[in-house]
Coordinates of C-alpha atoms in Angstrom, one line a residue:
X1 CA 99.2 134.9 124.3
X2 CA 102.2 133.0 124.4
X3 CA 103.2 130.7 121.9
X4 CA 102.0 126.9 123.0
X5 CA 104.9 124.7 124.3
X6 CA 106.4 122.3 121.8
X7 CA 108.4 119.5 122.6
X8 CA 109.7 116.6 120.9
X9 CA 108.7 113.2 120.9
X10 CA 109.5 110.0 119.2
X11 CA 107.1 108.0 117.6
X12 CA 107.3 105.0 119.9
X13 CA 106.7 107.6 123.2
X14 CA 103.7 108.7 121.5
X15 CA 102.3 105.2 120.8
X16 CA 103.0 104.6 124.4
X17 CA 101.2 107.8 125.5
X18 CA 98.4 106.7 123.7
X19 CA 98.0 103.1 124.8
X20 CA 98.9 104.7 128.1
X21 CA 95.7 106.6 128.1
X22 CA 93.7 104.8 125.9
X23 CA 94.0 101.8 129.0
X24 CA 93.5 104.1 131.3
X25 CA 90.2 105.6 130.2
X26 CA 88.4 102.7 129.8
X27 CA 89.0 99.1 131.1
X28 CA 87.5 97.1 128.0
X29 CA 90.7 98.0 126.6
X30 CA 93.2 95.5 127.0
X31 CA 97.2 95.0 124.6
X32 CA 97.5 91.0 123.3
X33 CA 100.3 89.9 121.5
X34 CA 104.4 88.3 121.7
X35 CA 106.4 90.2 124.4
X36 CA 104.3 93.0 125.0
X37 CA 103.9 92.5 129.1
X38 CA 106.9 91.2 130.8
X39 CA 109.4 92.0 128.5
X40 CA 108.0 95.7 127.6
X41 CA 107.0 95.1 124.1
X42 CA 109.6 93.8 121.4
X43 CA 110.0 97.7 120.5
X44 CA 109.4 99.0 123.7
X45 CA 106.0 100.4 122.5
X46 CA 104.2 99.3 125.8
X47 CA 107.0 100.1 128.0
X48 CA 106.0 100.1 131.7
X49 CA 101.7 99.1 131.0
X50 CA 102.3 95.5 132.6
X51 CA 103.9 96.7 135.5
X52 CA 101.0 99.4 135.5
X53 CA 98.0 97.3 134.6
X54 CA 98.7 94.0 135.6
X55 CA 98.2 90.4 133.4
X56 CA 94.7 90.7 132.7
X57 CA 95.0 94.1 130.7
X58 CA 98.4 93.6 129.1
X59 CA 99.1 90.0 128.1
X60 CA 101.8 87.9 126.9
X61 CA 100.9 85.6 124.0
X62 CA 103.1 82.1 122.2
X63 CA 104.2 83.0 118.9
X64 CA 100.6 82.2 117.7
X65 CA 99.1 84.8 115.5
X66 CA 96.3 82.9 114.7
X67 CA 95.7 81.7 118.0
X68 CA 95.9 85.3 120.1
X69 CA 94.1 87.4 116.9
X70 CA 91.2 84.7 117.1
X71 CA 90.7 85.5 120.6
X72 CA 91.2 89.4 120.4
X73 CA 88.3 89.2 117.7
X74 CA 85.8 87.0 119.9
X75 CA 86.8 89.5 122.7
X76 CA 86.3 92.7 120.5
X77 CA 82.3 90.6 119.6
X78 CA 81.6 91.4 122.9
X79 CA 82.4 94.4 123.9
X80 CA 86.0 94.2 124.8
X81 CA 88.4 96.5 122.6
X82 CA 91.5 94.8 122.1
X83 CA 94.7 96.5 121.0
X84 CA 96.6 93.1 119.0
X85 CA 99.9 93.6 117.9
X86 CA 102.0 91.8 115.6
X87 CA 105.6 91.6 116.0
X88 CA 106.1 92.1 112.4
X89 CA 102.5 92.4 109.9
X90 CA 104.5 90.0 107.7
X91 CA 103.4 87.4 110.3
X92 CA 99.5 89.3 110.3
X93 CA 99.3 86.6 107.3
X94 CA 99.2 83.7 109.9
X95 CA 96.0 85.5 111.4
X96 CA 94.8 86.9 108.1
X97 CA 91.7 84.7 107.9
X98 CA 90.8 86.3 111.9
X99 CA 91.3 89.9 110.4
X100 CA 89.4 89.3 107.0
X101 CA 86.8 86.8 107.8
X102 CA 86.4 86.8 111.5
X103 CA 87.2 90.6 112.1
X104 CA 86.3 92.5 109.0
X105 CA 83.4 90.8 107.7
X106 CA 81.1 90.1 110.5
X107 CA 79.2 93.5 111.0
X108 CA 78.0 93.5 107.6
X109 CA 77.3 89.6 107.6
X110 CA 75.2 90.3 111.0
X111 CA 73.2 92.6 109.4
X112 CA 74.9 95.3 112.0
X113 CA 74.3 93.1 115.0
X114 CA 77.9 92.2 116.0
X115 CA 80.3 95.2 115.7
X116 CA 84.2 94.3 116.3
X117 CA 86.0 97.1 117.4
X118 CA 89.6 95.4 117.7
X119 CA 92.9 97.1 116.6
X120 CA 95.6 95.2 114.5
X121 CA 98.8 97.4 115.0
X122 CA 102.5 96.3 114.9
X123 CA 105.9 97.2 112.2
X124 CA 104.6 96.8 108.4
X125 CA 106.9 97.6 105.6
X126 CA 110.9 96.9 105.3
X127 CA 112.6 97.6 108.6
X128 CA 116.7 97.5 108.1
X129 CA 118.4 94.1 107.2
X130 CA 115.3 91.8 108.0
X131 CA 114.7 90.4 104.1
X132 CA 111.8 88.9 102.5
X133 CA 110.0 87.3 104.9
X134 CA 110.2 90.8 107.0
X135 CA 110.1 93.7 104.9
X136 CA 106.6 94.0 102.6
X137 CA 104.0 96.5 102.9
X138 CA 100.2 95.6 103.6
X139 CA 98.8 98.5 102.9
X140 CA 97.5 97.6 99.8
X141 CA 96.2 94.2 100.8
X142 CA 94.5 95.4 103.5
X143 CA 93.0 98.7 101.9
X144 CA 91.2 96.0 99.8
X145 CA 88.8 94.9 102.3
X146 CA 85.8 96.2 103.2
X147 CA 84.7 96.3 106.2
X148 CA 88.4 97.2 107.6
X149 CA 89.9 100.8 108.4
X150 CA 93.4 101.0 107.7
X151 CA 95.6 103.9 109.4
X152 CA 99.4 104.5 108.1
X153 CA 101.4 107.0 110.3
X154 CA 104.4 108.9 109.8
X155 CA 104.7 111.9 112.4
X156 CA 104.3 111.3 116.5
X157 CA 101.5 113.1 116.0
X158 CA 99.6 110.8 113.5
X159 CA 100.8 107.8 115.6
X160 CA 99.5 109.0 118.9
X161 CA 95.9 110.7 117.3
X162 CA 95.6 107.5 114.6
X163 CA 95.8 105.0 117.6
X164 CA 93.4 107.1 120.0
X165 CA 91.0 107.0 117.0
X166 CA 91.3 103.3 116.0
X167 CA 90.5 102.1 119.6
X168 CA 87.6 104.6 120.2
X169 CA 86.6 103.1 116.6
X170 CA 83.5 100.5 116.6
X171 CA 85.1 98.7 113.6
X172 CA 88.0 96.8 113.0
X173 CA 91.2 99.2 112.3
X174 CA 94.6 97.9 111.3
X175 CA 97.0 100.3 111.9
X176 CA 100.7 99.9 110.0
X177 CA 103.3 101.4 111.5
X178 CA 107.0 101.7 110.7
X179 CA 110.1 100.1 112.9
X180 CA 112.6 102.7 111.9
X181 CA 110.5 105.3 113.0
X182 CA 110.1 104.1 116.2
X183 CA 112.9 105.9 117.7
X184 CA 112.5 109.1 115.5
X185 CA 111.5 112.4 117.4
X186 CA 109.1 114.9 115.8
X187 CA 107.9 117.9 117.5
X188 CA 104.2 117.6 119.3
X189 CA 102.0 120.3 120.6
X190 CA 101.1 121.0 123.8
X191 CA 97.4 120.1 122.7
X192 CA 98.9 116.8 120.9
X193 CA 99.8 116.0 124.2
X194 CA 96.7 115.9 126.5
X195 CA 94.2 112.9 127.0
X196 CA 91.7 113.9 124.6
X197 CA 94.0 114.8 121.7
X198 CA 92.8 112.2 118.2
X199 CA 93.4 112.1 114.5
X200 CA 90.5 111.7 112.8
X201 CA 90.3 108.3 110.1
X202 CA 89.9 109.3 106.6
X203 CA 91.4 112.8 106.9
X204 CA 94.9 113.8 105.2
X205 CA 97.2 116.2 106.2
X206 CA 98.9 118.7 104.1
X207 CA 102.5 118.7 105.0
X208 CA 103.5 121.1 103.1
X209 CA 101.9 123.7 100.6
X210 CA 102.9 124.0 97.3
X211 CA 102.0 125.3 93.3
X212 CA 103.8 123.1 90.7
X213 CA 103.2 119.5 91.8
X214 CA 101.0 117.4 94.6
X215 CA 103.1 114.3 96.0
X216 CA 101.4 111.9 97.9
X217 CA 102.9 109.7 100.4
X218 CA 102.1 107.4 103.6
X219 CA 104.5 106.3 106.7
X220 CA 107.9 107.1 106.0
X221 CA 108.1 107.9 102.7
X222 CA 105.8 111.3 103.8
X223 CA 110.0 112.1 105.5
X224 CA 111.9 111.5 102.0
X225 CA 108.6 113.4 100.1
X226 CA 110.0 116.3 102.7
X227 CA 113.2 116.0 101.6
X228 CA 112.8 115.8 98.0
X229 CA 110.2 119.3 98.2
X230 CA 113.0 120.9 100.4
X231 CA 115.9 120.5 97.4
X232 CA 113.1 121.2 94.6
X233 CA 112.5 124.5 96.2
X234 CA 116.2 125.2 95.9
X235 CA 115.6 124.8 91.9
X236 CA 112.0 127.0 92.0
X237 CA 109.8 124.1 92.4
X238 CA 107.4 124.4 94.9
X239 CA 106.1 120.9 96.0
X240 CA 102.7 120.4 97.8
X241 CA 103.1 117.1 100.2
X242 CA 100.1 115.3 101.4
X243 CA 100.3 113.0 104.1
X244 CA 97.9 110.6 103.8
X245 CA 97.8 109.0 107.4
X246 CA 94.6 106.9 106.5
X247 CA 94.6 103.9 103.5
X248 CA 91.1 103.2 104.1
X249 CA 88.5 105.1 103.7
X250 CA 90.9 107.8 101.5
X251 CA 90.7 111.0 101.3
X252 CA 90.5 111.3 97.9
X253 CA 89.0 114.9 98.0
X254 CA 92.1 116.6 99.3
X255 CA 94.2 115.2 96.6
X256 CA 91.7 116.2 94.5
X257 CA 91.7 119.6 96.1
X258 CA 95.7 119.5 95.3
X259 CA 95.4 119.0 91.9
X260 CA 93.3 121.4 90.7
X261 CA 96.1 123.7 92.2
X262 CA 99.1 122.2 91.2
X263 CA 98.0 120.5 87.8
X264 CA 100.7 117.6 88.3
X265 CA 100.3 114.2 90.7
X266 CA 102.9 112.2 91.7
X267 CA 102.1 109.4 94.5
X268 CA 105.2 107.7 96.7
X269 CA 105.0 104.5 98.3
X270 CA 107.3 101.7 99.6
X271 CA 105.0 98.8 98.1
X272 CA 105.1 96.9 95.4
X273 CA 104.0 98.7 92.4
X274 CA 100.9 96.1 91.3
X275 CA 97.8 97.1 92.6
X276 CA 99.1 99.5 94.5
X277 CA 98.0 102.5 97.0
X278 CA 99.6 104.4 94.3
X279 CA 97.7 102.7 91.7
X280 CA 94.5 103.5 93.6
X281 CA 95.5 107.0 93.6
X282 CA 96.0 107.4 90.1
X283 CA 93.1 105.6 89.2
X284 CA 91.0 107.8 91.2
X285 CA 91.6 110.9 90.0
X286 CA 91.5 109.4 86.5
X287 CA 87.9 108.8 87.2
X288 CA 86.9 112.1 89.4
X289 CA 86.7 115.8 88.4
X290 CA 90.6 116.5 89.2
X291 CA 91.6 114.5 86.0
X292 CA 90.4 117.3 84.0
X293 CA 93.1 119.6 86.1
X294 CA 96.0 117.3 85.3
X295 CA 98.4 118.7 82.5
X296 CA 100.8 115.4 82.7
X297 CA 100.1 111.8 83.3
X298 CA 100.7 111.2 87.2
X299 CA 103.7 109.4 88.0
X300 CA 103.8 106.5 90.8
X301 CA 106.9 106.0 92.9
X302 CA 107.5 102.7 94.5
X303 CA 109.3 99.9 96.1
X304 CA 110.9 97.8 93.4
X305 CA 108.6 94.5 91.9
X306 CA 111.0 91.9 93.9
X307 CA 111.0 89.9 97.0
X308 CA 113.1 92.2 99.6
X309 CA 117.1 91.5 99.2
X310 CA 119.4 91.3 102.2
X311 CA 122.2 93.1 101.4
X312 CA 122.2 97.0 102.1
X313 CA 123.0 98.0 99.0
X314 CA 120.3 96.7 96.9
X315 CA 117.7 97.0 99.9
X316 CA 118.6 100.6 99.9
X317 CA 118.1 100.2 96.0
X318 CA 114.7 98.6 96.2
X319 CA 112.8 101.4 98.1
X320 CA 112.2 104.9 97.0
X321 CA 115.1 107.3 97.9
X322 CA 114.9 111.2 97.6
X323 CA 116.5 110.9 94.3
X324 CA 113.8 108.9 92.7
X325 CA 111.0 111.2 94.1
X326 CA 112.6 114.5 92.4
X327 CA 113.4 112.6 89.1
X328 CA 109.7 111.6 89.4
X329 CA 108.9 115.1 89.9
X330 CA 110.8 116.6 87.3
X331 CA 109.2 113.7 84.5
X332 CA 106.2 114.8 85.9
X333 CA 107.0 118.7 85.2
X334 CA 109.3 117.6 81.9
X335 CA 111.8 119.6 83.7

């Protein structure tokens, strides 16, 4: 038979696909959240589902995260399944006491009487040039909570299955995407590309196969992890990548899996190093049977311990760059 039909597909297209079909398939599900009807989404990630589904399933909110992530919730309590986006998850901390206390909480403090199956999606992590105040990663404080699933894409892939996934879900799923991968294409399969076509939460993905080292990575860092394994192989250093699309639950098993193989861990992240995904990495498999496989301390790769700069230069500085991952993986190898 012949090959099935490729094409490619930026990351935004495929969150449109998705919310495309997701609306279509059943009419509890409704978008909330700044610009996302009349003016197509402030990243054009619900391009053309106003004009589509009309005000009461895509729906202009004020610049009120509180306010519009306190009614997605009640709406999600019964039975609705509301897709909330935040311009930027910087501003999710306006509405964090909806997604922690309202959202997250409320199955288990109703005994399994009130589900919430709501989605929190938006840009998380540094864009280009936005500072401080728009540039941190959440992955960490939201993979805290119980109670939440938390979904970090890289590929069109991931972002199309991830957000099919998180609004089938019952529970609450925030889902962290990245802005400068909006307009990135990745190739999609045909299969990737029908209606019934989801990524399952809680599963990795093996990027790449490899014998001397397991790097693990989420969002865009899994692109620079690429990189790095692609100029390693040029020295004879076979990298295995592992994507990890989900934060929480992880799939700790196939990085376990990985380092029995490879006998070296390094983790990449654009976070802050405290407490960090990496850190929960790390300490994982210091606790489970793969620490036993390890023949070098794991090495964690990170955003740099400061408040985002401005400037280019030292924002390019502050985040991990190919360079740091292969020095990381040559400590790692004490190459």
């Amino acid at each position: 038979s012949p090959p099935a039909a490729v094409s490619q597909v930026t990351v935004r297209d495929a969150l449109n696909q998705a919310l495309d079909e997701e609306l279509e398939r059943d009419e509890g599900v409704f978008l909330l959240g700044e610009e996302v009807a009349q003016y197509d989404g402030a990243y054009k990630i619900s391009r053309g589902l106003w004009k589509k589904y009309g005000d009461k399933r895509v729906i202009d909110t004020p610049i009120s995260e509180m306010g519009f992530a306190g009614i997605a919730v009640g709406a999600a309590m019964v039975w609705l399944r509301p897709v909330c986006e935040f311009m930027t998850f910087n501003f999710s901390m306006q509405a964090i006491d909806q997604v922690i206390n309202s959202a997250a909480k409320t199955c288990y403090m109703s005994a399994g009487s009130i589900a919430v199956p709501i989605v929190f999606r938006g840009p998380n992590g540094a864009a280009a040039g936005v500072a401080a105040q728009h540039s941190q990663c959440f992955a960490a404080w939201y993979g805290h909570c119980p109670g939440l699933k938390v979904v970090s894409p890289w590929s069109s892939e991931d972002a199309k299955g991830l957000l099919k996934a998180a609004i089938r879900d019952d529970n609450p799923v925030v889902m962290l995407e990245s802005e400068l991968l909006y307009s990135v294409p990745f190739e999609m399969s045909e299969q990737a590309q029908t209606k019934e076509f989801v990524v399952p939460i809680g599963k990795a993905k093996i990027e790449r196969q490899g014998t001397h080292v397991t790097i693990v990575a989420h969002s865009r860092p899994v692109g620079h992890c690429m990189e790095a394994a692609a100029v390693l192989s040029k020295e004879g250093v076979e990298c295995e990548v592992i994507n990890l699309r989900t934060i929480r639950p992880m799939d700790i098993e196939t990085v376990e899996a990985s380092v029995a193989k490879t006998n070296h861990l390094v983790t990449v992240e654009g976070g802050w190093p405290q407490f960090g995904v990496g850190a929960e990495i790390c300490a994982r498999i210091m606790e489970g049977p793969a620490f036993n496989y390890l023949d070098a301390p794991a090495v964690r790769v990170t955003g740099a311990d400061v408040p985002m700069p401005y400037a280019k230069i030292l924002e390019d500085n502050s985040l991990p760059q190919v360079k740091d991952i292969v020095f990381a993986v040559k400590k790692a190898l004490n190459i």
